[in-house]
Short mmCIF file of N, CA and C in Angstrom, two decimals:
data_model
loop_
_atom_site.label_atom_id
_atom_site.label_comp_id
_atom_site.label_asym_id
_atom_site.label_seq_id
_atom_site.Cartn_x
_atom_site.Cartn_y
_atom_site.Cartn_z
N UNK T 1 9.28 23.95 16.18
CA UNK T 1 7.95 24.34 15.80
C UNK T 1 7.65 23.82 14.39
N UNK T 2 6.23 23.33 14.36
CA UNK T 2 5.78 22.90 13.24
C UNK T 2 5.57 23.88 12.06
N UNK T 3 5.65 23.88 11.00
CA UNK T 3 6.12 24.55 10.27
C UNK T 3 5.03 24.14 8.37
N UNK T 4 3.71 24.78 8.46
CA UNK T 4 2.63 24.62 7.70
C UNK T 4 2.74 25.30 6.50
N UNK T 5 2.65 24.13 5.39
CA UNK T 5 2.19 25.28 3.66
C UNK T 5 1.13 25.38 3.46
N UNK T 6 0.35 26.45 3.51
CA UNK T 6 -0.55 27.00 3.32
C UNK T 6 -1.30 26.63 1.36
N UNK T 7 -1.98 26.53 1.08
CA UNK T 7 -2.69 26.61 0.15
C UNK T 7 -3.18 27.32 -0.33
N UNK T 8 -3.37 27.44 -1.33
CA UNK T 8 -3.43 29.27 -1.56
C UNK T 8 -4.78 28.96 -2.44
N UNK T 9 -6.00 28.80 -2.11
CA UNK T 9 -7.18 28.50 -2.36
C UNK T 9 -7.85 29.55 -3.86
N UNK T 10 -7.53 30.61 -3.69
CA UNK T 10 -8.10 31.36 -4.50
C UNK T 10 -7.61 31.19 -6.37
N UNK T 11 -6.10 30.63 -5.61
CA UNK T 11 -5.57 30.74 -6.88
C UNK T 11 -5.52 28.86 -7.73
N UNK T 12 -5.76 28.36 -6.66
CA UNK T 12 -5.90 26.39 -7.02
C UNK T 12 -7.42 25.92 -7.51
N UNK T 13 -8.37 27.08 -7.14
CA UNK T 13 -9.73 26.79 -7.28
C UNK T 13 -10.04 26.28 -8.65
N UNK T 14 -9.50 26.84 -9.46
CA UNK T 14 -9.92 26.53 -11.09
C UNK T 14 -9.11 25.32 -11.50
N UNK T 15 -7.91 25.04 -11.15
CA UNK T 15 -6.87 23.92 -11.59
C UNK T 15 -7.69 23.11 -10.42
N UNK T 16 -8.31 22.88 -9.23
CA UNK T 16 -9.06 21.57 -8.94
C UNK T 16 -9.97 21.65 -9.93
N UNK T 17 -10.86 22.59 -10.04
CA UNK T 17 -12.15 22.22 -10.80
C UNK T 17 -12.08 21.51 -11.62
N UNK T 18 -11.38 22.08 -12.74
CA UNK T 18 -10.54 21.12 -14.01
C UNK T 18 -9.92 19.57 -13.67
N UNK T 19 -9.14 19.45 -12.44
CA UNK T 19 -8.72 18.22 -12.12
C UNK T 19 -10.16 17.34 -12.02
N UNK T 20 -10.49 17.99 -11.00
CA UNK T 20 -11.96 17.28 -10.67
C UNK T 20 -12.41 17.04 -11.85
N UNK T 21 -12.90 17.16 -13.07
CA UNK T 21 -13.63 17.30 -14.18
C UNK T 21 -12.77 16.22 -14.82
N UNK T 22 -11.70 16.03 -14.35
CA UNK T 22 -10.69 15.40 -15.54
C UNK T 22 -10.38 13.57 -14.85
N UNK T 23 -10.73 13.68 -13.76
CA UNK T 23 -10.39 12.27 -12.57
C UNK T 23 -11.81 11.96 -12.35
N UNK T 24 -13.06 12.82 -12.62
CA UNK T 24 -14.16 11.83 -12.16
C UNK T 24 -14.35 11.90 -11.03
N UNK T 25 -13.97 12.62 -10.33
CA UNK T 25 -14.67 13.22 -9.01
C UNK T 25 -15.78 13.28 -8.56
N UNK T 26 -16.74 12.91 -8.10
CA UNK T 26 -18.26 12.84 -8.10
C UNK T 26 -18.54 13.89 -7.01
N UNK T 27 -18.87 14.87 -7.56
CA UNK T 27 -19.33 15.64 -6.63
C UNK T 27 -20.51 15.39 -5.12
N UNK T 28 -20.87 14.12 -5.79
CA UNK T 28 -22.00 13.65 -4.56
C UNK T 28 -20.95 12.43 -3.63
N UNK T 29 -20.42 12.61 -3.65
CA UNK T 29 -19.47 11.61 -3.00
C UNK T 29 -19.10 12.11 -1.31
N UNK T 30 -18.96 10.63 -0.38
CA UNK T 30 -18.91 11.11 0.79
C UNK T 30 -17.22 11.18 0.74
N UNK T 31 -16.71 12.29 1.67
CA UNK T 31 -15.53 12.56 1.49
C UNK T 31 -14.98 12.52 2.63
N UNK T 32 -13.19 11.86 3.03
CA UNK T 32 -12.35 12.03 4.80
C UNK T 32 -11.09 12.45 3.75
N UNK T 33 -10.79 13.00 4.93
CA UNK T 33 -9.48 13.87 4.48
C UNK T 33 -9.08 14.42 5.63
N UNK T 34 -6.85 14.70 5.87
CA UNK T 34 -6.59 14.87 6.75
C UNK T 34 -6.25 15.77 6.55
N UNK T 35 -5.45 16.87 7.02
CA UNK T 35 -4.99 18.09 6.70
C UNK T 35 -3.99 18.26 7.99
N UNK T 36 -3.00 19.14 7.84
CA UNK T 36 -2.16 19.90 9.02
C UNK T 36 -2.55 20.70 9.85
N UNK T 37 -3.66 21.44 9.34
CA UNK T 37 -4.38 22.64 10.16
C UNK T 37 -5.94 22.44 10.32
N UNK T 38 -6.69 23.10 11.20
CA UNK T 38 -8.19 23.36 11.42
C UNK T 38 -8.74 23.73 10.55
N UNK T 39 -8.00 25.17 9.28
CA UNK T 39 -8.73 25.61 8.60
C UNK T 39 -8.97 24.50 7.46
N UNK T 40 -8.14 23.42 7.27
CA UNK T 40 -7.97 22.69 5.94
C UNK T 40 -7.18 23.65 4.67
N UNK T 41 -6.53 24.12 4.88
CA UNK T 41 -5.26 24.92 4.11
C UNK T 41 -4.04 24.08 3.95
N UNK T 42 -4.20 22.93 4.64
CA UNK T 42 -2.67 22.85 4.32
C UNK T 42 -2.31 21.11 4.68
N UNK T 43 -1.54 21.33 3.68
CA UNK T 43 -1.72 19.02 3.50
C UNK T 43 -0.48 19.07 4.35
N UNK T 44 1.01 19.55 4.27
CA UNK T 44 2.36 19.53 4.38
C UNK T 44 2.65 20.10 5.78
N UNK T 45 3.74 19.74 6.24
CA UNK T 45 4.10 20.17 7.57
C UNK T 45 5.74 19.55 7.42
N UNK T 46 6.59 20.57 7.70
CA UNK T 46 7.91 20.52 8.41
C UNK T 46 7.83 20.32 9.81
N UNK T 47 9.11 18.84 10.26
CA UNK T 47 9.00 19.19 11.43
C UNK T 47 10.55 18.40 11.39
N UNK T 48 11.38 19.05 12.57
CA UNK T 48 12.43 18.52 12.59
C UNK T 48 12.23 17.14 13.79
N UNK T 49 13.24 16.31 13.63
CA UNK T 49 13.22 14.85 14.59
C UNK T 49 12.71 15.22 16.06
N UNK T 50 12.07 14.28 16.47
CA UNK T 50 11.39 14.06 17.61
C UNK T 50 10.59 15.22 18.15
N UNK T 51 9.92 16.57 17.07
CA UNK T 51 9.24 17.25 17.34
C UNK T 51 8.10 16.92 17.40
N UNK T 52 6.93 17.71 17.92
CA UNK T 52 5.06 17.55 17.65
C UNK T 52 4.80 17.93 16.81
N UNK T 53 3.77 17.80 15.96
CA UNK T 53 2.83 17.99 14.96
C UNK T 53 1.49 17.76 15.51
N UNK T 54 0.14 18.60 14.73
CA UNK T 54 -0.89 18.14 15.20
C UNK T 54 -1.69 18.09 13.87
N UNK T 55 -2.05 16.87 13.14
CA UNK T 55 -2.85 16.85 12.11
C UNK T 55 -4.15 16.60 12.50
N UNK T 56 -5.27 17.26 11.56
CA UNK T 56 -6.59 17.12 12.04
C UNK T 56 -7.21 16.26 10.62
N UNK T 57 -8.17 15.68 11.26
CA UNK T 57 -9.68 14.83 10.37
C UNK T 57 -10.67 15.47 10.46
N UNK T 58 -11.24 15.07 9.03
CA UNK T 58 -12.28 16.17 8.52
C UNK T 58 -13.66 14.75 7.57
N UNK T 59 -14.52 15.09 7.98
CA UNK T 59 -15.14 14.11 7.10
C UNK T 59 -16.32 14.70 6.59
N UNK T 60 -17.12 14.52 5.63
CA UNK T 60 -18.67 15.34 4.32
C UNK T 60 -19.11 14.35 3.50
N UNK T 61 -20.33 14.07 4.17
CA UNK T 61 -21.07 13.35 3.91
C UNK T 61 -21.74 13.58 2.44
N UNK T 62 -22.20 13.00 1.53
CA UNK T 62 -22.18 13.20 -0.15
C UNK T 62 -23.46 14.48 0.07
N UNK T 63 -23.53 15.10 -1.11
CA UNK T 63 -24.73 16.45 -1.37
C UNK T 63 -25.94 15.90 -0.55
N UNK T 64 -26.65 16.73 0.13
CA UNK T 64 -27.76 16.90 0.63
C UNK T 64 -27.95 15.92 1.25
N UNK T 65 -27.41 15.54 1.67
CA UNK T 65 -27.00 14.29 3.35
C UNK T 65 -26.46 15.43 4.72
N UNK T 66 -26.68 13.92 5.45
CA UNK T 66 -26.60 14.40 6.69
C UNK T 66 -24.92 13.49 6.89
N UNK T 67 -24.00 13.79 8.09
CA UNK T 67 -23.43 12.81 8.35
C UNK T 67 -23.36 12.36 10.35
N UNK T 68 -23.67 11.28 10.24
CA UNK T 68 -23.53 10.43 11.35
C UNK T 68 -22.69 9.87 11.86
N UNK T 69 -21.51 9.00 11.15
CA UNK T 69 -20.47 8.08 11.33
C UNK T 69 -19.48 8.42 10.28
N UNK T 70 -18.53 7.92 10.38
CA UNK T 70 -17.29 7.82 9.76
C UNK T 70 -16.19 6.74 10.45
N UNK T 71 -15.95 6.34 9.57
CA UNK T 71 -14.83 5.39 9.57
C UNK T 71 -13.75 5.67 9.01
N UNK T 72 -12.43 6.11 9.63
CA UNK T 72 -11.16 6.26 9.28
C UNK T 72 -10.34 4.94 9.03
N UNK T 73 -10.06 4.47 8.13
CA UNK T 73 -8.97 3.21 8.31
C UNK T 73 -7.78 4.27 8.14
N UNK T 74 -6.57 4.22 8.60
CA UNK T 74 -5.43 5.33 8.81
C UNK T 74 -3.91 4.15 8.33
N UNK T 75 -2.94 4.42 7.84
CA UNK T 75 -2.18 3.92 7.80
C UNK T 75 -1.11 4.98 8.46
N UNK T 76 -0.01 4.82 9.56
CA UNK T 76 0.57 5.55 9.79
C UNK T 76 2.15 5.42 9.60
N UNK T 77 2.78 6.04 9.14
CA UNK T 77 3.70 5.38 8.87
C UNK T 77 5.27 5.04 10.39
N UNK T 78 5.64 3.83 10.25
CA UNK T 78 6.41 3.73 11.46
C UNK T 78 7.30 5.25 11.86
N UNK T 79 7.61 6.15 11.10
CA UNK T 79 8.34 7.07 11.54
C UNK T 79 7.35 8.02 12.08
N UNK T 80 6.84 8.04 11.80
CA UNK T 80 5.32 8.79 13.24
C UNK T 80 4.73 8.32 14.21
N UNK T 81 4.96 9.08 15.68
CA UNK T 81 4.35 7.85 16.55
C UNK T 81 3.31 8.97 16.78
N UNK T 82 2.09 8.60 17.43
CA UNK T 82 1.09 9.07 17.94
C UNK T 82 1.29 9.35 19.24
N UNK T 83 0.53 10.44 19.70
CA UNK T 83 1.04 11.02 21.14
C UNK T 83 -0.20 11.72 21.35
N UNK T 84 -0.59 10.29 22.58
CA UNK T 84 -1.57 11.09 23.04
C UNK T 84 -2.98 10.29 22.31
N UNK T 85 -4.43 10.90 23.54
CA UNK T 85 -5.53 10.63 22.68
C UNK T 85 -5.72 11.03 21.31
N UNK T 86 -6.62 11.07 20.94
CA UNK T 86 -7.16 12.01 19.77
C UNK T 86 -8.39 12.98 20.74
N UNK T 87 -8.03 14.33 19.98
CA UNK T 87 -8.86 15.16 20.78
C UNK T 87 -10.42 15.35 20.16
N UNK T 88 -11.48 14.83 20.47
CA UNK T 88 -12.60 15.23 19.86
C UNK T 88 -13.16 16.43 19.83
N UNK T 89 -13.94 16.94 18.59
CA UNK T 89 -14.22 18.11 18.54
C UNK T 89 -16.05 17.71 19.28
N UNK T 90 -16.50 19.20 19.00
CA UNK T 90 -17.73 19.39 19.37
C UNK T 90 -18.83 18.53 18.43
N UNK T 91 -18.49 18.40 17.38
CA UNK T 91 -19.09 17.25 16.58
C UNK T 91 -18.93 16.50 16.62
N UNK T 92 -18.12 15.79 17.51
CA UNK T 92 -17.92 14.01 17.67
C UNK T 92 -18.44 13.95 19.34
N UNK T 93 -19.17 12.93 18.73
CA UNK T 93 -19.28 11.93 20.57
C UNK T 93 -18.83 11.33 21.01
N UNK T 94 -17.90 9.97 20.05
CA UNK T 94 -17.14 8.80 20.83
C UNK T 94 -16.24 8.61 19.50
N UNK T 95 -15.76 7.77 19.75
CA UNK T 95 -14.50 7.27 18.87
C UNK T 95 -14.03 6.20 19.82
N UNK T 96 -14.13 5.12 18.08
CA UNK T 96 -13.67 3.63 18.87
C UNK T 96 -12.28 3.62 18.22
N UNK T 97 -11.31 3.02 18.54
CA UNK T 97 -10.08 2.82 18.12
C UNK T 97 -9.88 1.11 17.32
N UNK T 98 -9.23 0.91 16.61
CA UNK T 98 -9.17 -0.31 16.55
C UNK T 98 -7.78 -0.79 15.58
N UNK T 99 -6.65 -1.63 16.49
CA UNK T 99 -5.52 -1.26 15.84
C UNK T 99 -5.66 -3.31 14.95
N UNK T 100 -5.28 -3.18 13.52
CA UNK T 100 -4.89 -4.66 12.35
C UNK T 100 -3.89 -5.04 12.52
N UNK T 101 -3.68 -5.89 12.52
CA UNK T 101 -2.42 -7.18 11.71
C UNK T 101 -1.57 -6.42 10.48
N UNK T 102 -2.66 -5.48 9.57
CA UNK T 102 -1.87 -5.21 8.78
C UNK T 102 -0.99 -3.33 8.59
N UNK T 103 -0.98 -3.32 10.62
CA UNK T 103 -0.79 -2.21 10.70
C UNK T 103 -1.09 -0.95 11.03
N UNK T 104 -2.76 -1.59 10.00
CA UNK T 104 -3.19 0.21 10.04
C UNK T 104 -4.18 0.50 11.04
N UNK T 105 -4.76 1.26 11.33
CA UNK T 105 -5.73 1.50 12.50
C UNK T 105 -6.90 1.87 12.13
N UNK T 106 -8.11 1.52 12.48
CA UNK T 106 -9.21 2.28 12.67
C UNK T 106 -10.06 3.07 13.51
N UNK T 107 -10.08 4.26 13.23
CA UNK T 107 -11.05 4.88 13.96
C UNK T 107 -12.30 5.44 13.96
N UNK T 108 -13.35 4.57 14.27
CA UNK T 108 -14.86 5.02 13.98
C UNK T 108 -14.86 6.11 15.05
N UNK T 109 -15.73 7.07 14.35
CA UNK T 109 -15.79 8.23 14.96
C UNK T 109 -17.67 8.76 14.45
N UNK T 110 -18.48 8.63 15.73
CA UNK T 110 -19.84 9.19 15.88
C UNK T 110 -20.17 10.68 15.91
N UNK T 111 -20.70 10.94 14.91
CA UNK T 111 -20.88 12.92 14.62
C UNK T 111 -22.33 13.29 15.21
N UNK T 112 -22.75 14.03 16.05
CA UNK T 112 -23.83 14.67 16.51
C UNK T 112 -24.27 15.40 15.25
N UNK T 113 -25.98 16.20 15.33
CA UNK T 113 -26.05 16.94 14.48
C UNK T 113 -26.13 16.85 13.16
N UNK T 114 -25.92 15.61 12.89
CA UNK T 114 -26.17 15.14 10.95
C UNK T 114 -25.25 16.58 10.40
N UNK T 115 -24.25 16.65 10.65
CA UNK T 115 -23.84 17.91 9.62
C UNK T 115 -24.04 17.89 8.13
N UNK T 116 -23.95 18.83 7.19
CA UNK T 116 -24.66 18.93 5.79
C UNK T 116 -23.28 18.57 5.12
N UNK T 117 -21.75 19.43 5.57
CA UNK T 117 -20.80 19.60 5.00
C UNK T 117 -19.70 19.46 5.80
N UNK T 118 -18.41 19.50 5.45
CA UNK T 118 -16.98 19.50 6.10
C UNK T 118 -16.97 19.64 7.46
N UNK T 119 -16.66 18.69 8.35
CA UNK T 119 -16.81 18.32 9.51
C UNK T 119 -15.53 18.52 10.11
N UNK T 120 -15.35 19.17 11.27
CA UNK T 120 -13.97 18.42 11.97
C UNK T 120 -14.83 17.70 12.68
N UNK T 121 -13.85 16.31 13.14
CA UNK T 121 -14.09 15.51 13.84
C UNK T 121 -13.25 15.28 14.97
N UNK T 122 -11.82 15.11 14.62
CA UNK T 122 -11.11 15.15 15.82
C UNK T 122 -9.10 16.00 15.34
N UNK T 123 -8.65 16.07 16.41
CA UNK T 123 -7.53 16.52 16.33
C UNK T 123 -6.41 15.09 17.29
N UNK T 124 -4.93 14.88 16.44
CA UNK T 124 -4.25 14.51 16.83
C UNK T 124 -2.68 14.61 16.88
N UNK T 125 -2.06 14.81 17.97
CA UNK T 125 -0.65 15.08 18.26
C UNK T 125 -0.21 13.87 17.64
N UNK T 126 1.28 14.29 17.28
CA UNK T 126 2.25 13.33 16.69
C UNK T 126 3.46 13.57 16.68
N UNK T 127 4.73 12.42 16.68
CA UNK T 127 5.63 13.08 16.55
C UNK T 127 6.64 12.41 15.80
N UNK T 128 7.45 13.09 15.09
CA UNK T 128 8.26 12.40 14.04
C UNK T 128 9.54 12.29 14.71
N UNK T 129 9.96 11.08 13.91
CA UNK T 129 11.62 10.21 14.44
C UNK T 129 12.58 10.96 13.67
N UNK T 130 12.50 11.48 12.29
CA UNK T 130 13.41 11.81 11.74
C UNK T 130 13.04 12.37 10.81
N UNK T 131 14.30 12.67 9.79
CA UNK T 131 13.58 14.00 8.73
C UNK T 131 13.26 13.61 7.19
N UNK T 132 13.48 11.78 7.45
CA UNK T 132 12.62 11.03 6.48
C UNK T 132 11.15 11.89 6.11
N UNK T 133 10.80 11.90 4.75
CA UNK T 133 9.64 12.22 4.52
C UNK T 133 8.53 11.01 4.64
N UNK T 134 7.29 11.50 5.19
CA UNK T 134 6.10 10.67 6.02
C UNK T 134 4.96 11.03 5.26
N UNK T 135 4.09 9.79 4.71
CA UNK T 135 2.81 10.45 4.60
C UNK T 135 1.61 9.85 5.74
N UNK T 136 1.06 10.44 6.04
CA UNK T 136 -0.15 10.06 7.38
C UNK T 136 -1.79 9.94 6.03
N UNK T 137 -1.84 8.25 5.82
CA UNK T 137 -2.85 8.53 4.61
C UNK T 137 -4.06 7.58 5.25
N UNK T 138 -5.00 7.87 4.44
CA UNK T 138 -6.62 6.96 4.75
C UNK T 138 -6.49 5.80 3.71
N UNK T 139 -6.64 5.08 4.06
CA UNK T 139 -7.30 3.72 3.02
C UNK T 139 -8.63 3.87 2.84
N UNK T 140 -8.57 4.19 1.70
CA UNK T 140 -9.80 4.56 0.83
C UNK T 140 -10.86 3.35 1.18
N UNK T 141 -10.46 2.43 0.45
CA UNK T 141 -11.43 0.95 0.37
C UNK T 141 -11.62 0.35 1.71
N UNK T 142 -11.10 0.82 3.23
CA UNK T 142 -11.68 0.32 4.18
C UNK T 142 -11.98 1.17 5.00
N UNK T 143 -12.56 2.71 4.42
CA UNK T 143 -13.03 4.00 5.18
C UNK T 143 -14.36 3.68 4.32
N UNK T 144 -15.31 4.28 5.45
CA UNK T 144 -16.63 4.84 5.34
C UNK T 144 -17.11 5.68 5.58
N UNK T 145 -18.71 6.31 5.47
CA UNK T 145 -19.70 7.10 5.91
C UNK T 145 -20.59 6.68 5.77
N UNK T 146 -21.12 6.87 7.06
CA UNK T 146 -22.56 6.38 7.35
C UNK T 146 -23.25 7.47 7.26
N UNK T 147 -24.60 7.73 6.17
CA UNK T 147 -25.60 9.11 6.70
C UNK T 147 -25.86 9.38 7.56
N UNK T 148 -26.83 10.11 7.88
CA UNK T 148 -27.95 10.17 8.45
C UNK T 148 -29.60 9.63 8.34
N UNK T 149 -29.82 9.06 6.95
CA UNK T 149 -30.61 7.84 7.03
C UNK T 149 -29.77 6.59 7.06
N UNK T 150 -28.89 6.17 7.59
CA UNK T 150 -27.96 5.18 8.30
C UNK T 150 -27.74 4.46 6.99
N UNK T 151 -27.31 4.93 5.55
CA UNK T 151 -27.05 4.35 4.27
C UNK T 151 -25.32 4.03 4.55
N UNK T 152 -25.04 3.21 4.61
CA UNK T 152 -23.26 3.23 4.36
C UNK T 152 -22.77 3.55 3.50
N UNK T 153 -21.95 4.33 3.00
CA UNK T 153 -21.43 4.97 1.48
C UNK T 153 -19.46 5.02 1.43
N UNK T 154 -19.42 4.45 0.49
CA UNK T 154 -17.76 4.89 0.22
C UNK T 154 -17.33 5.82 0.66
N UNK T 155 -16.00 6.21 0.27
CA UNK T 155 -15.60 7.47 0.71
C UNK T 155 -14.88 7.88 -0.97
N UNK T 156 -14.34 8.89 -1.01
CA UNK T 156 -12.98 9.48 -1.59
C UNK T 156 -12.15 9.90 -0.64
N UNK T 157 -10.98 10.15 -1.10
CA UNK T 157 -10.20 10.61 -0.04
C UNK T 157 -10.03 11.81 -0.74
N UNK T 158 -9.85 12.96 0.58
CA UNK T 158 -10.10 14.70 -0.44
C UNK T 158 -8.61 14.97 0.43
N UNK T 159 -7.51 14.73 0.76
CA UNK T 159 -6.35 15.06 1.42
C UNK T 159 -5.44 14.06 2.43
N UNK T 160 -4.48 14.42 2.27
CA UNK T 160 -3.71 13.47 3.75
C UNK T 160 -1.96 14.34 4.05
N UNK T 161 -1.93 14.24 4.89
CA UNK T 161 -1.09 14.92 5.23
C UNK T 161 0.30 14.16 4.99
N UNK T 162 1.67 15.14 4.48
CA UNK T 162 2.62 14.69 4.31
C UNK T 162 3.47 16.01 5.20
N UNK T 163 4.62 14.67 5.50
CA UNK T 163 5.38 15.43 6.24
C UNK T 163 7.01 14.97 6.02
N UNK T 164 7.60 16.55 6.14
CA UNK T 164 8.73 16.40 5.78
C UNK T 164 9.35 16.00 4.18
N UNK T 165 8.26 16.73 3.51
CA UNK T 165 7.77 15.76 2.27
C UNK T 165 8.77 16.93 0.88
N UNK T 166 10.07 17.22 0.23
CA UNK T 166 10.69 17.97 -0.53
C UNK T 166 9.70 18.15 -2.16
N UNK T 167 8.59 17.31 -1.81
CA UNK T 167 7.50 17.63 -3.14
C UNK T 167 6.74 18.97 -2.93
N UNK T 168 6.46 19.36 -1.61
CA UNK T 168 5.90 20.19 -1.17
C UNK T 168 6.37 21.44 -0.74
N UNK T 169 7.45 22.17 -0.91
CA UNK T 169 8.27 22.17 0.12
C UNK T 169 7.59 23.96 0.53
N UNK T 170 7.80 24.54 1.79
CA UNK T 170 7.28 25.50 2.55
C UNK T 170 7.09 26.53 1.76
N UNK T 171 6.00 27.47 1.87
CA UNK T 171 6.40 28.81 1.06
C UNK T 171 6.03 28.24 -0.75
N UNK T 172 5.99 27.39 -0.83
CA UNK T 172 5.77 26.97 -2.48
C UNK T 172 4.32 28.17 -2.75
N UNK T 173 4.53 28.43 -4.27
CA UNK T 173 3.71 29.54 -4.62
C UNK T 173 2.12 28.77 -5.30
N UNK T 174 1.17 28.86 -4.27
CA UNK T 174 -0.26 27.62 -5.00
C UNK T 174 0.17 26.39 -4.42
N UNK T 175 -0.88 25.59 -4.02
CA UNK T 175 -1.22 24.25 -3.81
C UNK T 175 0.13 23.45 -5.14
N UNK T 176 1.00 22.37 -5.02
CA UNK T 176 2.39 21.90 -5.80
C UNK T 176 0.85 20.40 -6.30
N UNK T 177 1.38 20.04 -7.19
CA UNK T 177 1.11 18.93 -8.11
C UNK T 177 0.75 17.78 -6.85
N UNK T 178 1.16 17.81 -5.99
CA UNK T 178 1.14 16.51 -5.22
C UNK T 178 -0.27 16.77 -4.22
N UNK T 179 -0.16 17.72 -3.53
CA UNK T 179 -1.10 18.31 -2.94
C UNK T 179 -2.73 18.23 -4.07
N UNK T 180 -2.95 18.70 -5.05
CA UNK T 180 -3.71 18.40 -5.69
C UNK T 180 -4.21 16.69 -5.83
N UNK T 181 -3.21 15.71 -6.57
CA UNK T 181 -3.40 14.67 -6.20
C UNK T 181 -3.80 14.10 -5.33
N UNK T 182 -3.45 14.47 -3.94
CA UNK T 182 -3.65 13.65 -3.00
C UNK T 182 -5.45 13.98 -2.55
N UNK T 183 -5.73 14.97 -3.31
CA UNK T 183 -7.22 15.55 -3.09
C UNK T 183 -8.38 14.56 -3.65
N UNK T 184 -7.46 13.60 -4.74
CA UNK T 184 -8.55 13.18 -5.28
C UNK T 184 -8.34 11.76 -6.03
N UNK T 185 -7.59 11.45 -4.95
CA UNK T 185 -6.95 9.78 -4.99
C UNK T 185 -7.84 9.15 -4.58
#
């Protein structure tokens, strides 16, 4: 069994703010980010060799936008294989797949509804080879968002999931130094 660190939101809220304030964070910025769980609590996941995991995508379109599209470029790392479709949520309509030369994959993914804020989009099974630590990350510079007046916009990346990762490790007390980072890489 997969095995999730929780984030302890109440108590990380002020040390992002400050980060944010300190990295240039643009609050109007369109944002993808992966997480371990539905709620978005939790970047990290234990899993012992050849178990499942299920990390989810999340995408938020910049302040007072709508969002329409998203573009995931994904790098996965060889010790994770994918298993299985990707499961779409109620906010996605289609999802194109599209695997590079240099590895990494893309997945455009169409959102119903222009949502205002934090989207799930889809859910995906996975499973790890070994107890190597893994990170499952977005390439910033070849992810997008498309509005809802069909503007194309950058992204930030607001999370990505690591696994098997001793920076993080289970039970840690608050969101660990790395987890923060990875919010706002």
């Amino acid at each position: 069994m997969a095995v999730l660190q929780q984030d302890r939101l109440a108590e990380g809220l002020v040390i992002i703010a400050v980060l944010a304030a300190a990295v240039g964070v643009r609050a109007d910025a369109c944002r993808l980010g992966l997480w371990a769980d539905p709620a978005r609590t939790a970047v990290c996941v234990t899993v012992a060799p050849g178990e499942l995991f299920t990390w989810e995508a999340f995408a938020a379109p910049a302040a007072g936008q709508g969002l329409a599209y998203a573009t995931f470029r994904l790098r996965i790392p060889p010790t994770v294989t994918l298993v299985g479709r990707p499961r779409l949520t109620a906010a996605a309509s289609e999802l194109i797949a599209t695997p590079f030369a240099d590895g990494t994959l893309e997945w455009n993914v169409i959102v119903t509804g222009c949502p205002a804020d934090w989207t799930h989009v889809f859910s995906q099974d996975a499973r790890v080879a070994g107890p190597d630590p893994a990170v499952l990350e977005i390439v910033a510079g070849n992810s997008l968002v498309r509005d809802c007046r069909f503007v194309l916009e950058g992204i930030e990346v607001a999370a990505v999931v690591r696994v098997n990762d001793p920076g993080c490790p289970v039970g840690a007390p608050g969101p660990c130094w790395g987890t923060l980072k990875s919010r706002f890489r």
